[in-house]
CSV table of C-alpha atoms in Angstrom, one decimal:
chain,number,residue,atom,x,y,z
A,1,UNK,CA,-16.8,-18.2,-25.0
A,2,UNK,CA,-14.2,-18.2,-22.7
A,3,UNK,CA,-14.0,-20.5,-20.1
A,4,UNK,CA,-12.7,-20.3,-16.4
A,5,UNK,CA,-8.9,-21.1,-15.8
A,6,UNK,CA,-8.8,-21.8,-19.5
A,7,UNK,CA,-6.7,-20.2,-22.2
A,8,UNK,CA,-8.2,-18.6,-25.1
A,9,UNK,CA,-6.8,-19.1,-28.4
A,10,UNK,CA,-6.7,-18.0,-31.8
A,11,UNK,CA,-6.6,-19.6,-35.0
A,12,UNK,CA,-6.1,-18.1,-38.5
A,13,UNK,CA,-4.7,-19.6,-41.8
A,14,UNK,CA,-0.7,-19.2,-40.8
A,15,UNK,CA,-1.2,-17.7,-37.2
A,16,UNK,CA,-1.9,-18.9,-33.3
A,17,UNK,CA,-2.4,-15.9,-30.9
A,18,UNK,CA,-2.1,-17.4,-27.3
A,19,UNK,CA,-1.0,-16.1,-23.9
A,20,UNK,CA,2.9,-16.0,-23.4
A,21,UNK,CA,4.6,-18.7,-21.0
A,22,UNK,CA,7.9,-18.4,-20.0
A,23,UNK,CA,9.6,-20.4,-22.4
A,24,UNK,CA,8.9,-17.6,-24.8
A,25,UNK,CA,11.4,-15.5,-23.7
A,26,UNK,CA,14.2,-15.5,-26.4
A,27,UNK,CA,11.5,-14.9,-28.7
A,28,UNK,CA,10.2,-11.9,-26.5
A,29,UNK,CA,13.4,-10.2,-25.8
A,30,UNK,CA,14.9,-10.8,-29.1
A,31,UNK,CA,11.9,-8.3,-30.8
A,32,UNK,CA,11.2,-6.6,-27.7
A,33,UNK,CA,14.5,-4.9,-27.9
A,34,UNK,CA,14.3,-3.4,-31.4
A,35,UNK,CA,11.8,-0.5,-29.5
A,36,UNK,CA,15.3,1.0,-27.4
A,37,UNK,CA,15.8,3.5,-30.6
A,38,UNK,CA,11.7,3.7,-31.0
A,39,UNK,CA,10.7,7.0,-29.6
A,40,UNK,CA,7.6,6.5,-31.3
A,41,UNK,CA,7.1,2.8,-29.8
A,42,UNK,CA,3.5,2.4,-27.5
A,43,UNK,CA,5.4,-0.9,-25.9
A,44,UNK,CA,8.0,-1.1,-22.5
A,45,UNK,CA,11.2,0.0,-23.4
A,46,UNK,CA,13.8,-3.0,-21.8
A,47,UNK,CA,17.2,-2.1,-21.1
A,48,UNK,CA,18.1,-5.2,-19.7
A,49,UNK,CA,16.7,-9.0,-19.5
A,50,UNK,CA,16.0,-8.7,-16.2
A,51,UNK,CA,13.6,-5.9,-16.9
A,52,UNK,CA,12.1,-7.9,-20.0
A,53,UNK,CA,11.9,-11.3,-17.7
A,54,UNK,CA,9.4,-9.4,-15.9
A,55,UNK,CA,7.7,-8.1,-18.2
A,56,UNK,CA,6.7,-11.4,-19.8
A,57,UNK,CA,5.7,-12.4,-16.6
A,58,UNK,CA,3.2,-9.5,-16.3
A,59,UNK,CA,2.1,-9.9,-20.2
A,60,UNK,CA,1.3,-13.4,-19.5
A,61,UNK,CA,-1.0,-12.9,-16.2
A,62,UNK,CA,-2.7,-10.4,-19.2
A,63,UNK,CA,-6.0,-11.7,-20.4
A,64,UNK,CA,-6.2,-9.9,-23.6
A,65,UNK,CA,-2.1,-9.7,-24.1
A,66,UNK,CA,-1.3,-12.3,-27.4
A,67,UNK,CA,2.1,-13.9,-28.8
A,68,UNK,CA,1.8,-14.4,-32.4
A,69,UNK,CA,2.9,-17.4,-33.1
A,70,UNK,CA,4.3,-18.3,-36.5
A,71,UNK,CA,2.6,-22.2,-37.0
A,72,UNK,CA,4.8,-23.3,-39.8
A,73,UNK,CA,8.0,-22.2,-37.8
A,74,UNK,CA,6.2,-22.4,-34.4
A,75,UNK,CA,8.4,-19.5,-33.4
A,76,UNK,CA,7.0,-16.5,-31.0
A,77,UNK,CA,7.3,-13.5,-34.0
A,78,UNK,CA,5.7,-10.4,-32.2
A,79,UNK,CA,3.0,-10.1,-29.6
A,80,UNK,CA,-0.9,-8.1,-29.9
A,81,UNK,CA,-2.9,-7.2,-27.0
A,82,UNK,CA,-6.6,-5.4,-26.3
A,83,UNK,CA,-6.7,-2.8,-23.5
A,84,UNK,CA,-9.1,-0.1,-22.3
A,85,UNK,CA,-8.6,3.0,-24.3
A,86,UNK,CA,-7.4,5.6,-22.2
A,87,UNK,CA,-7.7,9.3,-23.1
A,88,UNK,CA,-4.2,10.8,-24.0
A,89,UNK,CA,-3.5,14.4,-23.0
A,90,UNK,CA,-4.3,16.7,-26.0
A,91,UNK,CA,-6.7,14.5,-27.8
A,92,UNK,CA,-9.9,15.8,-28.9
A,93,UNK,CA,-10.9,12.5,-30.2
A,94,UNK,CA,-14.5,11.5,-29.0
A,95,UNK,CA,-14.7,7.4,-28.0
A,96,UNK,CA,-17.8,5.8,-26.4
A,97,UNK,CA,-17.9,3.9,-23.0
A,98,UNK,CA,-16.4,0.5,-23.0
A,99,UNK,CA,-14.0,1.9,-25.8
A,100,UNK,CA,-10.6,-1.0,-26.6
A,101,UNK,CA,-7.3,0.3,-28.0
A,102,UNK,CA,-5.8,-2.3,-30.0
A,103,UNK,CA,-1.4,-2.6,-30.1
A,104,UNK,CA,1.1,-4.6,-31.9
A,105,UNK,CA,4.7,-5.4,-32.3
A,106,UNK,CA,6.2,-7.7,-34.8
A,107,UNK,CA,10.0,-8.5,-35.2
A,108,UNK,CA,11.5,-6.6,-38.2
A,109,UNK,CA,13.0,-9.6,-39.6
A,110,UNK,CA,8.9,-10.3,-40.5
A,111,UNK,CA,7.6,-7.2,-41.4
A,112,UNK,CA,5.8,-7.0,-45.1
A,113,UNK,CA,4.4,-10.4,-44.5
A,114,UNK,CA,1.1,-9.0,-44.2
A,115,UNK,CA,1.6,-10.8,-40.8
A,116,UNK,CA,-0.1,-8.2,-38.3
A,117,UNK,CA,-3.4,-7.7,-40.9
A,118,UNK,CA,-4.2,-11.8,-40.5
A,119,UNK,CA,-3.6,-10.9,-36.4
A,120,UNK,CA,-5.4,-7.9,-36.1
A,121,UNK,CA,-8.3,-9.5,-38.0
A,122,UNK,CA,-8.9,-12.1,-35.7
A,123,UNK,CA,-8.7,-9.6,-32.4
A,124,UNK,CA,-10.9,-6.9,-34.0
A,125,UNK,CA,-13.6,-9.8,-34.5
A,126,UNK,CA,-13.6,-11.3,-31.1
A,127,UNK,CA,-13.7,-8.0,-29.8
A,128,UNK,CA,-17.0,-6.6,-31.5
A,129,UNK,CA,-19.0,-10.1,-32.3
A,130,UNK,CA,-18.0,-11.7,-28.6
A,131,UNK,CA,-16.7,-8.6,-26.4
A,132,UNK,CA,-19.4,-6.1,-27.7
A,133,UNK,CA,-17.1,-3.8,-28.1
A,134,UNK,CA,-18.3,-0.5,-29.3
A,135,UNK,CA,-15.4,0.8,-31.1
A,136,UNK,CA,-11.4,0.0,-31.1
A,137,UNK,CA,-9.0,2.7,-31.1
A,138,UNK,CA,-5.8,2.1,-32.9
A,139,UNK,CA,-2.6,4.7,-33.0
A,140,UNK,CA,0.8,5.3,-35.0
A,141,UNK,CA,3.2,8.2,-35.5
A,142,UNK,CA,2.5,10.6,-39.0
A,143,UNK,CA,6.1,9.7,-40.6
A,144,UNK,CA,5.0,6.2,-40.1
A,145,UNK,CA,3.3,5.7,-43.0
A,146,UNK,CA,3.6,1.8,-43.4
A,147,UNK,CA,1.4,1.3,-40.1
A,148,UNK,CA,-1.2,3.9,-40.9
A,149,UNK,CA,-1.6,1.7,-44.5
A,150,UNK,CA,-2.1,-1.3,-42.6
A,151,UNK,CA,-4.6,0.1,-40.0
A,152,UNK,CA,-6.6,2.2,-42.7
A,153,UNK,CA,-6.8,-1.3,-45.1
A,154,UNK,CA,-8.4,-2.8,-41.9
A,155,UNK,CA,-11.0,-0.3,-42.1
A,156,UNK,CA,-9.5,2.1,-39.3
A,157,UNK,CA,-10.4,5.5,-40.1
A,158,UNK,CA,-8.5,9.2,-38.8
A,159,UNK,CA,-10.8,10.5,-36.1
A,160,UNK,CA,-8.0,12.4,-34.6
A,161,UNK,CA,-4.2,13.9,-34.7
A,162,UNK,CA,-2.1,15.1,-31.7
A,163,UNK,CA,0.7,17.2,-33.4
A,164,UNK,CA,4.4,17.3,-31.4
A,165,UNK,CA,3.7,14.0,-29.7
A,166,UNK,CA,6.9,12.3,-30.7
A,167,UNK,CA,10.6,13.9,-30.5
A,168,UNK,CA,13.2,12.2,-32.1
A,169,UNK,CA,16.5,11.6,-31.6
A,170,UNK,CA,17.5,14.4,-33.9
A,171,UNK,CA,15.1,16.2,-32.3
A,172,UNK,CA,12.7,16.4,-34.9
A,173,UNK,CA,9.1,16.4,-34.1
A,174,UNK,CA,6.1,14.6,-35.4
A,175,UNK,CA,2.4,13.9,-34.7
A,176,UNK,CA,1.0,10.7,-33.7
A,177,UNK,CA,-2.5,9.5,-35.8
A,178,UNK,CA,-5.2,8.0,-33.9
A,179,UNK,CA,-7.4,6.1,-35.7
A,180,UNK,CA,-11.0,4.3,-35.0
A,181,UNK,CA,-13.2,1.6,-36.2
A,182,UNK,CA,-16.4,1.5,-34.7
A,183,UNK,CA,-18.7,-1.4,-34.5
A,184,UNK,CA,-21.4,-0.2,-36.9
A,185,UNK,CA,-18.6,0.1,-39.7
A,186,UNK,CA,-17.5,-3.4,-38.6
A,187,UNK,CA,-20.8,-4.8,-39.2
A,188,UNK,CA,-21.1,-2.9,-42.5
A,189,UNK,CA,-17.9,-2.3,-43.9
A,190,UNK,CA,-15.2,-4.8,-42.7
A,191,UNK,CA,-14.6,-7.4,-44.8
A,192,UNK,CA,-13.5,-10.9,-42.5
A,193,UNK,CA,-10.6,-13.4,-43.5
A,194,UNK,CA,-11.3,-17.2,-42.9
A,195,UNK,CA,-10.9,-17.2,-38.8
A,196,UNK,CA,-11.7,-20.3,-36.9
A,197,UNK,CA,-13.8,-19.6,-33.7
A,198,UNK,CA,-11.9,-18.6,-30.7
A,199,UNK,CA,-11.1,-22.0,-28.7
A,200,UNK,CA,-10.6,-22.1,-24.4
């Protein structure tokens, strides 16, 4: 479905998810910076725009590494990418082979949009119908309970909990969810919006 040198793209009802080019990078830096006072963020922490310039240099040579891209504004609003799940110290979650982790970032100024659901749909169901993914792991801190609503309404069940994983600034501790959606529930369970096929 993907073809060589090509650029695979995503279509839903209000979204395009596409690699980043370098003209994104207002866009980038300007929601890439709100995860300085994240200690709970999974995404580079850029101090500078130097240090963001290259990282959107290294986000677009990703393959699996997405802008969302408003359509009606046809503004770069936050960014979703697909990456092997790696096992995290402490985690007695079980994953098969060939397991994905699945991340996102959206600039505040969109958040309750129900912008990353319409996103996450459209990756989750590349990565199991095309991808044969077996299952996709997906992660947020306890306290954040906004996140864990979204991932859970996308069918994303607890399978595991890593307690003292975050410190924050106060020094307050909290644990960091992990959540899973395998490909059996996917197939069963997960209910699809309208997304247009994948286009190179």
């Amino acid at each position: 479905m993907k073809a060589a040198n090509t650029e695979l793209i995503f279509e839903t009802e209000r979204l395009t998810l596409r690699k980043f080019r370098t003209t994104d990078f207002n866009n980038f830096w300007d929601f890439m910076r709100q995860t300085k006072d994240d200690p709970t963020t999974a995404w580079p922490v850029y101090r500078t725009q130097a240090e963001a310039k290259a990282g959107l240099i290294k986000a677009a040579r990703s393959s699996f590494f997405f802008a969302i891209v408003l359509k009606a504004q046809h503004k770069v609003v936050g960014a979703i990418k697909l990456d092997r799940y790696k096992k995290e110290k402490r985690s007695t979650m079980r994953v098969a082979r060939g397991t994905k982790e699945i991340n996102y970032i959206l600039h505040p100024d969109y958040w309750r949009q129900e912008i990353i659901p319409e996103a996450m749909r459209a990756v989750v169901e590349y990565a199991f119908t095309v991808l044969n993914v077996p299952e996709i792991v997906t992660c947020h801190a306890e306290i954040n309970t906004k996140s864990g609503e979204v991932q859970e309404n996308l069918g994303f069940q607890i399978a595991g909990r890593i307690q003292n994983y975050y410190v924050w600034t106060d020094g307050t501790p909290s644990a960091r969810i992990q959540r899973k959606l395998t490909q059996d529930e996917f197939y069963h369970t997960y209910v699809r919006t309208t997304v247009r096929n994948p286009r190179p």
